[in-house]
Structure formats: C-alpha cells, structure tokens
C-alpha positions as a printed NumPy array, in Angstrom:
array([[ 56.363,  -1.928,  -2.513],
       [ 56.42 ,   0.102,  -5.858],
       [ 54.483,   3.37 ,  -6.313],
       [ 56.385,   5.205,  -8.778],
       [ 54.363,   8.206,  -9.675],
       [ 53.045,  11.099,  -7.522],
       [ 54.704,  12.604,  -4.503],
       [ 55.045,   9.843,  -1.961],
       [ 55.647,  10.476,   1.684],
       [ 54.682,   9.391,   5.181],
       [ 52.022,  12.259,   5.398],
       [ 50.63 ,  12.624,   2.148],
       [ 49.573,  16.086,   1.011],
       [ 46.168,  16.008,  -0.575],
       [ 45.76 ,  17.704,  -4.023],
       [ 49.131,  17.493,  -5.35 ],
       [ 49.118,  16.323,  -9.075],
       [ 48.748,  12.416,  -9.193],
       [ 48.86 ,  12.199,  -5.404],
       [ 46.055,  11.147,  -3.135],
       [ 44.149,   7.692,  -2.622],
       [ 46.764,   5.362,  -3.853],
       [ 49.365,   7.052,  -1.654],
       [ 47.032,   6.883,   1.394],
       [ 46.404,   3.132,   0.46 ],
       [ 50.018,   2.194,   0.223],
       [ 50.971,   3.782,   3.646],
       [ 48.061,   2.151,   5.485],
       [ 48.66 ,  -1.206,   3.646],
       [ 52.307,  -0.937,   4.392],
       [ 51.626,  -0.233,   8.183],
       [ 49.605,  -3.312,   8.624],
       [ 51.944,  -5.503,   6.856],
       [ 54.651,  -4.093,   9.303],
       [ 52.382,  -4.914,  11.994],
       [ 52.291,  -8.524,  10.786],
       [ 56.115,  -8.758,  10.971],
       [ 57.305,  -7.468,   7.334],
       [ 60.12 ,  -5.063,   6.621],
       [ 58.886,  -2.783,   3.571],
       [ 60.7  ,  -0.565,   1.176],
       [ 58.472,   1.69 ,  -0.517],
       [ 59.922,   2.964,  -3.953],
       [ 58.765,   6.211,  -5.364],
       [ 60.274,   8.272,  -8.186],
       [ 62.312,  11.256,  -6.695],
       [ 65.245,  13.376,  -7.962],
       [ 63.194,  16.695,  -7.921],
       [ 62.264,  19.309,  -5.564],
       [ 59.016,  18.817,  -3.464],
       [ 56.299,  21.016,  -4.964],
       [ 55.409,  22.39 ,  -1.572],
       [ 58.434,  22.32 ,   0.595],
       [ 61.315,  22.377,  -2.031],
       [ 63.022,  19.797,  -0.377],
       [ 64.778,  17.499,  -2.876],
       [ 63.137,  13.985,  -3.161],
       [ 66.268,  12.121,  -2.603],
       [ 67.624,   9.245,  -0.315],
       [ 65.85 ,   7.131,   2.116],
       [ 63.251,   8.302,   4.843],
       [ 62.617,   5.798,   7.633],
       [ 59.337,   5.603,   9.564],
       [ 60.621,   2.973,  11.796],
       [ 62.899,   0.009,  11.528],
       [ 60.076,  -1.788,   9.481],
       [ 59.15 ,   0.904,   6.949],
       [ 61.005,   3.126,   4.785],
       [ 60.635,   5.33 ,   1.746],
       [ 63.442,   4.992,  -1.089],
       [ 63.388,   7.78 ,  -3.725],
       [ 64.595,   6.636,  -7.125],
       [ 66.483,   9.043,  -9.356],
       [ 66.426,   8.848, -13.243],
       [ 68.506,  12.008, -13.976],
       [ 65.359,  14.175, -14.909],
       [ 65.048,  16.812, -11.859],
       [ 61.442,  17.82 , -12.522],
       [ 57.96 ,  16.099, -11.687],
       [ 56.497,  13.916, -14.356],
       [ 52.83 ,  13.128, -14.648],
       [ 51.776,   9.513, -14.364],
       [ 50.779,   9.357, -18.13 ],
       [ 54.259,  10.078, -19.139],
       [ 56.214,   7.435, -16.879],
       [ 56.688,   5.18 , -19.829],
       [ 60.075,   6.797, -20.865],
       [ 61.3  ,   6.747, -17.172],
       [ 60.632,   2.958, -16.446],
       [ 64.089,   1.539, -17.484],
       [ 65.959,   4.193, -15.317],
       [ 63.898,   3.659, -12.261],
       [ 64.131,  -0.13 , -12.597],
       [ 67.974,   0.035, -12.945],
       [ 68.225,   2.643,  -9.947],
       [ 66.128,   0.133,  -7.895],
       [ 68.389,  -2.937,  -8.99 ],
       [ 71.705,  -0.797,  -8.143],
       [ 70.446,   0.256,  -4.642],
       [ 69.161,  -3.18 ,  -3.55 ],
       [ 72.195,  -5.028,  -4.838],
       [ 74.669,  -2.614,  -3.26 ],
       [ 72.819,  -3.021,  -0.063],
       [ 72.687,  -6.82 ,  -0.42 ],
       [ 68.785,  -6.706,   0.443],
       [ 66.78 ,  -9.801,   0.107],
       [ 63.559,  -9.229,  -1.601],
       [ 60.698, -11.82 ,  -0.678],
       [ 57.691, -10.105,  -2.171],
       [ 57.072,  -7.27 ,  -4.854],
       [ 53.789,  -5.419,  -4.648],
       [ 53.425,  -2.776,  -7.572],
       [ 50.704,  -0.069,  -7.769],
       [ 49.319,   1.17 , -11.21 ],
       [ 50.71 ,   0.321, -14.621],
       [ 54.023,   2.134, -14.307],
       [ 55.08 ,   0.582, -11.25 ],
       [ 54.086,  -2.904, -12.554],
       [ 56.514,  -2.213, -15.489],
       [ 59.293,  -1.055, -12.973],
       [ 58.788,  -4.383, -11.083],
       [ 59.042,  -6.737, -13.975],
       [ 62.135,  -5.059, -15.461],
       [ 63.578,  -5.121, -12.113],
       [ 63.059,  -8.832, -11.735],
       [ 64.545,  -9.306, -15.15 ],
       [ 67.629,  -7.232, -14.481],
       [ 68.566,  -8.979, -11.176],
       [ 67.494, -12.404, -12.015],
       [ 65.414, -12.551,  -8.684],
       [ 62.421, -15.001,  -8.256],
       [ 60.361, -13.067,  -5.816],
       [ 56.613, -13.281,  -6.578],
       [ 55.112, -10.098,  -7.901],
       [ 51.764,  -8.876,  -7.025],
       [ 50.154,  -6.02 ,  -9.325],
       [ 47.393,  -3.935,  -7.789],
       [ 46.071,  -1.735, -10.821],
       [ 43.842,   0.42 ,  -8.613],
       [ 42.057,   1.475, -11.815],
       [ 42.306,   0.175, -15.527],
       [ 42.658,   2.027, -18.871],
       [ 39.517,   0.327, -20.29 ],
       [ 37.464,   1.787, -17.529],
       [ 38.884,   5.399, -17.776],
       [ 38.465,   5.109, -21.543],
       [ 34.578,   4.489, -20.908],
       [ 34.237,   7.282, -18.236],
       [ 36.067,  10.216, -19.962],
       [ 35.229,  11.98 , -23.346],
       [ 36.979,  10.843, -26.471],
       [ 38.879,  14.059, -26.799],
       [ 40.765,  13.234, -23.626],
       [ 41.854,   9.756, -24.866],
       [ 44.889,  11.11 , -26.542],
       [ 46.458,  13.66 , -24.138],
       [ 45.738,  10.995, -21.243],
       [ 47.429,   8.352, -23.545],
       [ 44.813,   5.828, -22.666],
       [ 45.247,   3.406, -25.624],
       [ 49.025,   3.296, -24.645],
       [ 48.278,   2.637, -21.18 ],
       [ 45.972,  -0.242, -22.166],
       [ 48.68 ,  -1.851, -24.061],
       [ 51.059,  -1.672, -21.081],
       [ 48.246,  -3.186, -19.019],
       [ 47.795,  -6.216, -21.475],
       [ 51.596,  -6.76 , -21.545],
       [ 51.749,  -6.839, -17.741],
       [ 48.764,  -9.21 , -17.42 ],
       [ 50.593, -11.61 , -19.762],
       [ 53.737, -11.696, -17.558],
       [ 52.521, -11.37 , -14.134],
       [ 51.344, -14.352, -11.881],
       [ 49.286, -12.223,  -9.364],
       [ 46.72 ,  -9.307,  -9.676],
       [ 45.082,  -7.946,  -6.798],
       [ 41.851,  -5.92 ,  -7.48 ],
       [ 40.734,  -3.094,  -5.307],
       [ 36.833,  -3.136,  -6.384],
       [ 34.653,  -5.707,  -8.177],
       [ 34.508,  -3.246, -11.129],
       [ 38.231,  -3.843, -11.76 ],
       [ 37.594,  -7.648, -11.561],
       [ 34.808,  -7.373, -13.999],
       [ 36.846,  -5.212, -16.39 ],
       [ 39.829,  -7.605, -16.152],
       [ 37.471, -10.494, -17.475],
       [ 35.647,  -8.622, -20.027],
       [ 38.155,  -6.152, -21.282],
       [ 41.299,  -7.767, -20.898],
       [ 40.356, -11.544, -21.122],
       [ 42.133, -12.183, -18.014],
       [ 41.103, -15.649, -17.022],
       [ 42.827, -16.211, -13.268],
       [ 40.883, -15.29 ,  -9.962],
       [ 42.504, -12.026,  -8.94 ],
       [ 43.462, -11.624,  -5.062],
       [ 41.264,  -9.231,  -3.215],
       [ 42.795,  -6.205,  -1.683],
       [ 40.283,  -3.442,  -1.299],
       [ 41.04 ,  -0.055,   0.314],
       [ 40.335,  -0.256,   3.95 ],
       [ 39.956,   2.328,   7.08 ],
       [ 42.001,   2.851,  10.108],
       [ 39.39 ,   2.539,  12.909],
       [ 41.923,   4.163,  15.127],
       [ 41.589,   7.258,  12.926],
       [ 38.132,   7.211,  11.489],
       [ 35.33 ,   6.541,  13.895],
       [ 32.238,   8.377,  15.219],
       [ 33.222,  10.84 ,  18.038],
       [ 32.332,  13.891,  19.548],
       [ 34.319,  16.919,  18.43 ],
       [ 35.588,  19.187,  21.376],
       [ 34.851,  22.621,  21.591],
       [ 38.468,  23.647,  21.463],
       [ 39.409,  21.339,  18.513],
       [ 41.471,  22.73 ,  15.971],
       [ 39.003,  21.996,  13.203],
       [ 36.46 ,  24.467,  14.461],
       [ 38.959,  27.485,  14.038],
       [ 39.938,  26.198,  10.526],
       [ 36.418,  26.13 ,   9.34 ],
       [ 35.758,  29.412,  10.923],
       [ 38.525,  30.961,   9.002],
       [ 37.84 ,  29.199,   5.802],
       [ 34.051,  30.186,   5.592],
       [ 34.063,  33.57 ,   7.469],
       [ 31.547,  32.236,   9.865],
       [ 31.81 ,  32.471,  13.659],
       [ 32.173,  29.002,  15.409],
       [ 28.773,  29.06 ,  17.101],
       [ 27.259,  29.484,  13.564],
       [ 29.038,  26.516,  11.956],
       [ 28.003,  24.375,  14.858],
       [ 24.408,  25.126,  14.043],
       [ 24.516,  24.38 ,  10.3  ],
       [ 24.108,  21.08 ,   8.452],
       [ 27.264,  20.27 ,   6.892],
       [ 28.097,  18.672,   3.584],
       [ 31.499,  17.585,   2.976],
       [ 33.737,  16.757,  -0.144],
       [ 37.244,  15.841,   0.275],
       [ 39.503,  15.087,  -3.084],
       [ 42.274,  16.57 ,  -5.243],
       [ 41.392,  19.407,  -7.558],
       [ 40.863,  17.556, -10.932],
       [ 37.902,  17.942, -13.381],
       [ 37.115,  14.164, -12.96 ],
       [ 36.034,  14.926,  -9.326],
       [ 33.205,  17.164, -10.709],
       [ 33.647,  19.937,  -7.982],
       [ 31.674,  22.331, -10.279],
       [ 28.854,  19.947, -10.277],
       [ 28.708,  19.786,  -6.446],
       [ 28.782,  23.51 ,  -6.301],
       [ 26.159,  24.052,  -8.697],
       [ 24.038,  21.514,  -7.011],
       [ 24.813,  23.076,  -3.528],
       [ 23.629,  26.593,  -4.91 ],
       [ 20.113,  24.867,  -5.37 ],
       [ 20.348,  23.401,  -1.903],
       [ 20.937,  26.722,  -0.451],
       [ 17.899,  28.242,  -1.96 ],
       [ 15.837,  25.708,   0.182],
       [ 18.274,  25.103,   3.1  ],
       [ 20.19 ,  28.219,   3.891],
       [ 21.316,  26.709,   7.049],
       [ 23.982,  24.538,   5.226],
       [ 27.611,  24.711,   5.101],
       [ 29.436,  23.031,   2.232],
       [ 33.248,  21.958,   3.189],
       [ 35.144,  21.092,   0.076],
       [ 39.151,  20.981,  -0.897],
       [ 40.4  ,  23.092,  -3.636],
       [ 43.82 ,  23.665,  -4.667],
       [ 43.697,  27.442,  -5.325],
       [ 47.031,  27.445,  -7.292],
       [ 46.054,  24.731,  -9.659],
       [ 45.601,  26.386, -13.057],
       [ 43.148,  26.883, -14.358],
       [ 40.906,  24.63 , -12.412],
       [ 41.441,  26.107,  -8.773],
       [ 40.801,  29.726,  -9.748],
       [ 37.678,  28.848, -11.979],
       [ 36.323,  26.907,  -8.997],
       [ 36.783,  29.823,  -6.742],
       [ 35.054,  32.129,  -9.198],
       [ 32.076,  29.946,  -9.576],
       [ 31.602,  29.883,  -6.007],
       [ 31.5  ,  33.855,  -6.136],
       [ 29.172,  33.777,  -9.36 ],
       [ 26.838,  31.218,  -7.574],
       [ 26.305,  33.598,  -4.628],
       [ 27.224,  31.069,  -1.976],
       [ 30.654,  32.242,  -0.573],
       [ 29.062,  32.707,   2.764],
       [ 27.904,  28.99 ,   2.713],
       [ 31.271,  27.311,   1.611],
       [ 34.41 ,  26.606,   3.662],
       [ 37.265,  25.978,   1.034],
       [ 40.123,  23.997,   2.618],
       [ 43.693,  23.219,   1.518],
       [ 45.66 ,  20.231,   2.924],
       [ 43.608,  19.046,   5.901],
       [ 45.112,  15.565,   6.56 ],
       [ 45.216,  15.921,  10.306],
       [ 41.872,  17.531,  10.587],
       [ 39.904,  14.831,   8.524],
       [ 38.855,  12.672,  11.395],
       [ 37.059,  15.781,  13.079],
       [ 35.955,  17.167,   9.785],
       [ 33.885,  13.82 ,   9.191],
       [ 32.794,  13.781,  12.613],
       [ 31.   ,  17.136,  12.354],
       [ 29.694,  16.179,   8.808],
       [ 25.997,  15.392,   8.184],
       [ 26.586,  14.302,   4.565],
       [ 29.413,  13.245,   2.24 ],
       [ 28.961,  14.006,  -1.262],
       [ 31.325,  12.835,  -4.087],
       [ 30.072,  13.679,  -7.815],
       [ 33.223,  12.121,  -9.124],
       [ 33.388,  10.08 , -12.436],
       [ 36.692,   8.412, -11.881],
       [ 37.262,   6.548,  -8.599],
       [ 38.921,   3.097,  -8.524],
       [ 37.024,   2.67 ,  -5.292],
       [ 36.162,   5.739,  -3.197],
       [ 38.231,   5.852,  -0.224],
       [ 37.215,   9.546,   1.078],
       [ 33.669,   8.144,   0.994],
       [ 34.754,   5.013,   3.058],
       [ 36.51 ,   7.027,   5.591],
       [ 33.065,   9.202,   6.032],
       [ 31.094,   6.127,   6.191],
       [ 33.343,   4.669,   8.972],
       [ 32.527,   7.706,  10.817],
       [ 28.584,   6.993,  10.473],
       [ 28.029,   9.58 ,   7.678],
       [ 25.618,   8.943,   4.905],
       [ 27.054,   9.114,   1.395],
       [ 25.553,  10.932,  -1.773],
       [ 27.712,   9.733,  -4.809],
       [ 27.674,   9.392,  -8.584],
       [ 27.199,   5.934, -10.032],
       [ 30.826,   5.831, -10.832],
       [ 31.932,   5.44 ,  -7.223],
       [ 32.276,   1.661,  -6.729],
       [ 32.327,   1.651,  -2.836],
       [ 28.952,   3.417,  -2.964],
       [ 27.201,   1.51 ,  -5.616],
       [ 28.783,  -1.777,  -4.668],
       [ 28.502,  -1.877,  -0.896],
       [ 26.87 ,   1.208,   0.725],
       [ 23.765,   1.264,  -1.631],
       [ 22.586,  -2.291,  -0.806],
       [ 24.412,  -2.114,   2.585],
       [ 25.576,  -5.516,   1.883],
       [ 28.475,  -7.45 ,   0.621],
       [ 28.727,  -7.865,  -3.086],
       [ 27.687,  -5.715,  -6.099],
       [ 24.267,  -4.198,  -6.088],
       [ 22.97 ,  -2.683,  -9.49 ],
       [ 21.35 ,   0.751,  -9.349],
       [ 18.582,   1.734, -11.581],
       [ 20.246,   3.439, -14.45 ],
       [ 16.918,   4.971, -15.513],
       [ 16.444,   6.993, -12.458],
       [ 18.727,  10.03 , -11.802],
       [ 18.51 ,   9.414,  -7.922],
       [ 18.231,   6.015,  -6.447],
       [ 17.962,   5.787,  -2.561],
       [ 19.905,   2.911,  -1.026],
       [ 20.515,   1.682,   2.495],
       [ 23.749,   3.479,   3.224],
       [ 23.94 ,   5.862,   0.142],
       [ 21.876,   7.716,  -2.39 ],
       [ 23.379,   7.2  ,  -5.939],
       [ 23.119,   9.967,  -8.613],
       [ 23.661,   9.562, -12.165],
       [ 26.777,  11.377, -13.368],
       [ 26.778,  15.239, -13.943],
       [ 23.15 ,  15.429, -12.994],
       [ 23.194,  18.574, -11.135],
       [ 19.537,  18.574, -10.193],
       [ 19.906,  14.946,  -9.074],
       [ 22.549,  15.784,  -6.691],
       [ 20.516,  18.689,  -5.198],
       [ 17.508,  16.439,  -4.671],
       [ 19.512,  13.909,  -2.984],
       [ 21.071,  16.374,  -0.656],
       [ 17.895,  18.12 ,   0.379],
       [ 16.286,  14.656,   0.915],
       [ 18.723,  13.8  ,   3.507],
       [ 18.738,  17.331,   4.851],
       [ 14.984,  17.336,   5.349],
       [ 14.683,  13.682,   6.849],
       [ 16.924,  13.347,  10.189],
       [ 15.773,   9.699,  10.68 ],
       [ 16.689,   8.874,   7.098],
       [ 20.2  ,  10.605,   7.598],
       [ 20.661,   8.655,  10.862],
       [ 19.808,   5.422,   9.642],
       [ 21.719,   5.614,   6.426],
       [ 24.644,   6.73 ,   8.494],
       [ 24.347,   3.518,  10.682],
       [ 24.096,   1.313,   7.698],
       [ 27.268,   3.091,   6.039],
       [ 29.172,   2.499,   9.246],
       [ 28.037,  -1.365,   9.484],
       [ 28.975,  -2.04 ,   6.049],
       [ 32.408,  -0.495,   6.487],
       [ 33.594,  -1.705,   9.932],
       [ 34.716,  -4.534,  10.425],
       [ 34.697,  -5.784,   6.626],
       [ 36.687,  -2.951,   5.298],
       [ 39.593,  -3.01 ,   8.139],
       [ 43.341,  -3.545,   7.433],
       [ 44.178,  -6.329,   9.824],
       [ 41.279,  -8.43 ,   8.538],
       [ 41.959,  -7.558,   4.816],
       [ 45.885,  -8.077,   5.003],
       [ 45.723, -11.211,   6.82 ],
       [ 43.231, -12.762,   4.247],
       [ 45.477, -11.404,   1.404],
       [ 48.555, -13.197,   2.759],
       [ 46.761, -16.476,   3.281],
       [ 45.455, -16.299,  -0.321],
       [ 48.995, -15.493,  -1.628],
       [ 50.338, -18.423,   0.112],
       [ 47.691, -20.91 ,  -1.585],
       [ 49.101, -22.886,  -4.6  ],
       [ 48.841, -20.973,  -7.745],
       [ 49.386, -21.775, -11.308],
       [ 49.465, -19.167, -14.451]])
C-alpha cells in the first residue's frame, strides 16, 4: 500500500499539510483487508522529524502482525509537499525495493494512492522485475482540480505537470480504482481512459460512527466548553453546526464563518464547531481574526486535533456544513451522515451531490441555476455563495421535522452501502475477474 506524501501514522493528526482524508482512507481500507486475511505494508515517505512530536519518521511501525507502516527515506531530512514529490520518486522506489529485497518479502498486490505513489509503484516494479498487479487510486485528478481553482494557482500547484504524470500512469497501469463518479467521468472525458475502473469509494466504520446518545460526562463536552468559553449546560441547549477539515483555502472556512455570522443574527442560539490550525500561516491567524471581526466568538468553538472525539462531536451535531471547493469525495460529510446528521455542502462535494442529495445510488444533477437546492439528505449550495449557505443553514435550523427526515435519509444512504466489509469484498471480487488492457 503506497501513500507517499503527507504524514502517515496509525492515528492521523488532522490539519497537517497534505494529511487528512486520504490517510484515514488508507488506514480504514488496510484494516478491512487485514480482516479478510491480507498482510499489508503501508509505505510512506519519512526521514524527517514529525511536525508535532518531532519524533523521526523512520523505520517500521507495526499495528499488529497483519499491518505495518514503513517509512522510506530519500536523504532529504525535511517535509516535502505533494506537488513537489516528483523529484523524490526515484529515491523512494529504490528505497522500497532495497527494503523488500533485503527482507525477501513476497508482494502479491500493489495499491497506490495519488499520482506520486503510482509513479513510485511503477518504478518499483520495473526495478525489481516483479509481476504483481498494481491498482492506482487517484482520489482526485489534476484535470478536476484545474477546473476548480483559479488560473493563478495552476503554476504554484504544478497542475499541468501533475496531469502529464497522470496521463503517463494511465498508459502503463492495468487497474484504476475510482472513489467517486466524478473521477470516473473525468477519466473518460479528460484523459480518454477507455477501461471500466474498479469501484472503491471511501467508507465509514459503523463501529466508530453511528447515532448514539452522548453521556453527560463525555470528554467532548469539556473540550467544547473550553473551546467556546460557554458552560456545558449552555452548549447542550444550542443548535450545533459542525465543520471538520484541514486548514486550507480550498475548504472555504471563511465562507462558512461569514454565512454563520448571518445565521447568528436570526438564530443566536447556535454554536459553530470547526477545526482551525492556528499555527498555519497565514490562514490560521486570518480565520481567527475573522471570527473576532464578525463578532461571533461567543458562538464558535475552534478545535484542533479531535480525532478521538469525532464520533461524539458528530452525535451532538444538528447540521454538518462543508463549503469546500476541492473534495475527492467528502469523507467528513459521510461520517456525519452515518451519524444521522443532515448535510449542507457546496456543489463540489461529490458525496453530497451524487448520493445524499437524491438519497439514492447514482449521480443526481442539482440545478446549477439556483444558489440553493434542497435534496433528500443534503442541501446543495453553489460554491462561495455566502448568502446561500446562510439560507440553507437557517432553513434546517428552523424546521425540526425537515432536519430529522434529512438526517434519516443521510443515514440510510450511507449505511450499509458505504461500509468497508461490503466494499472491500466487492473490490477483491472485481480485481479477480479476467481483465485485459
């Protein structure tokens, strides 16, 4: 299992650069493969101090006898962002080959995530002469990102270079697994890829995320109280809107904050829970200043890393809101939906538009001419439409029956369709079918 960028570990720290949904996906996918009898080595780029703990990212870390993380070193003792990983591919592939050859480890299957890991996988196979099948999971595609970000970001994000890497990968690989219909569509339309991809959507652990009452003595209450400055009894009385994601401009936390400021004018009994990495310059401090300038500090609980608390946070949430303009799927929205929470999302969050909106399997097109479209399990808002997000939130806050019915639809759409045992079993079956490139 190759996921070479970001900081990969068994308990992912949300908010770190290039670290988030893909890392959670890899760990959960790996866990289910282990349940089905596989032994998995997750290879990640290491050789530098962990950005939080300062512990060197080196060596091998076992979760159990079936799962381990191998940190590959390339001689550069600093973190490298995913856009700049191209220059490290050769060293990483060579390091992987040396380690597995020394260990005399048999490799039955390679699954790579994102373009950089796919290149490592292909170079590793060529260097070792192994015949193991290689499945690439893009998670997103450069062509999609190019449409969704401004032109002045194309060069610093090296988007055209990324697209060329992706075209090269598709010409060499036999298997591609997509995580959303939007990626499948882009493969056909933007890359002229003519093979039916395997289906491997993000899934939820129903042991972790499910509707449940949160006890009075749960740690989440004290954390929310400290983060908001409100007594616990007041928090329990408030309607709660939640957003969990890394601190990145594509997540559009500023749009949510501005929309929420409008919501507070009509509904002062609301509390917004969101994650912000205050140390991330310049965005973290800018978002904290925006909260103060909007006059909503007493209505906002700003959290940092809350992985352990997420199930209880979703369970006390009334609405999950994500204005993000760059999502391969929308895993946080999916986790909230698995907890029976209705979702308000931008039209660029595939899970919300393609599943929750129509509460059915398959893609449902929302009306692009309307800033707000009310569906069965989600309300979809056009990107960066501040008033639209405020309208959607007020609509759900003002109608308890609508909120409850949409939460129920969100749940039944997510479970059991998007659960790991079901998805991985189908993935392995499809992988074993005859396949010609």
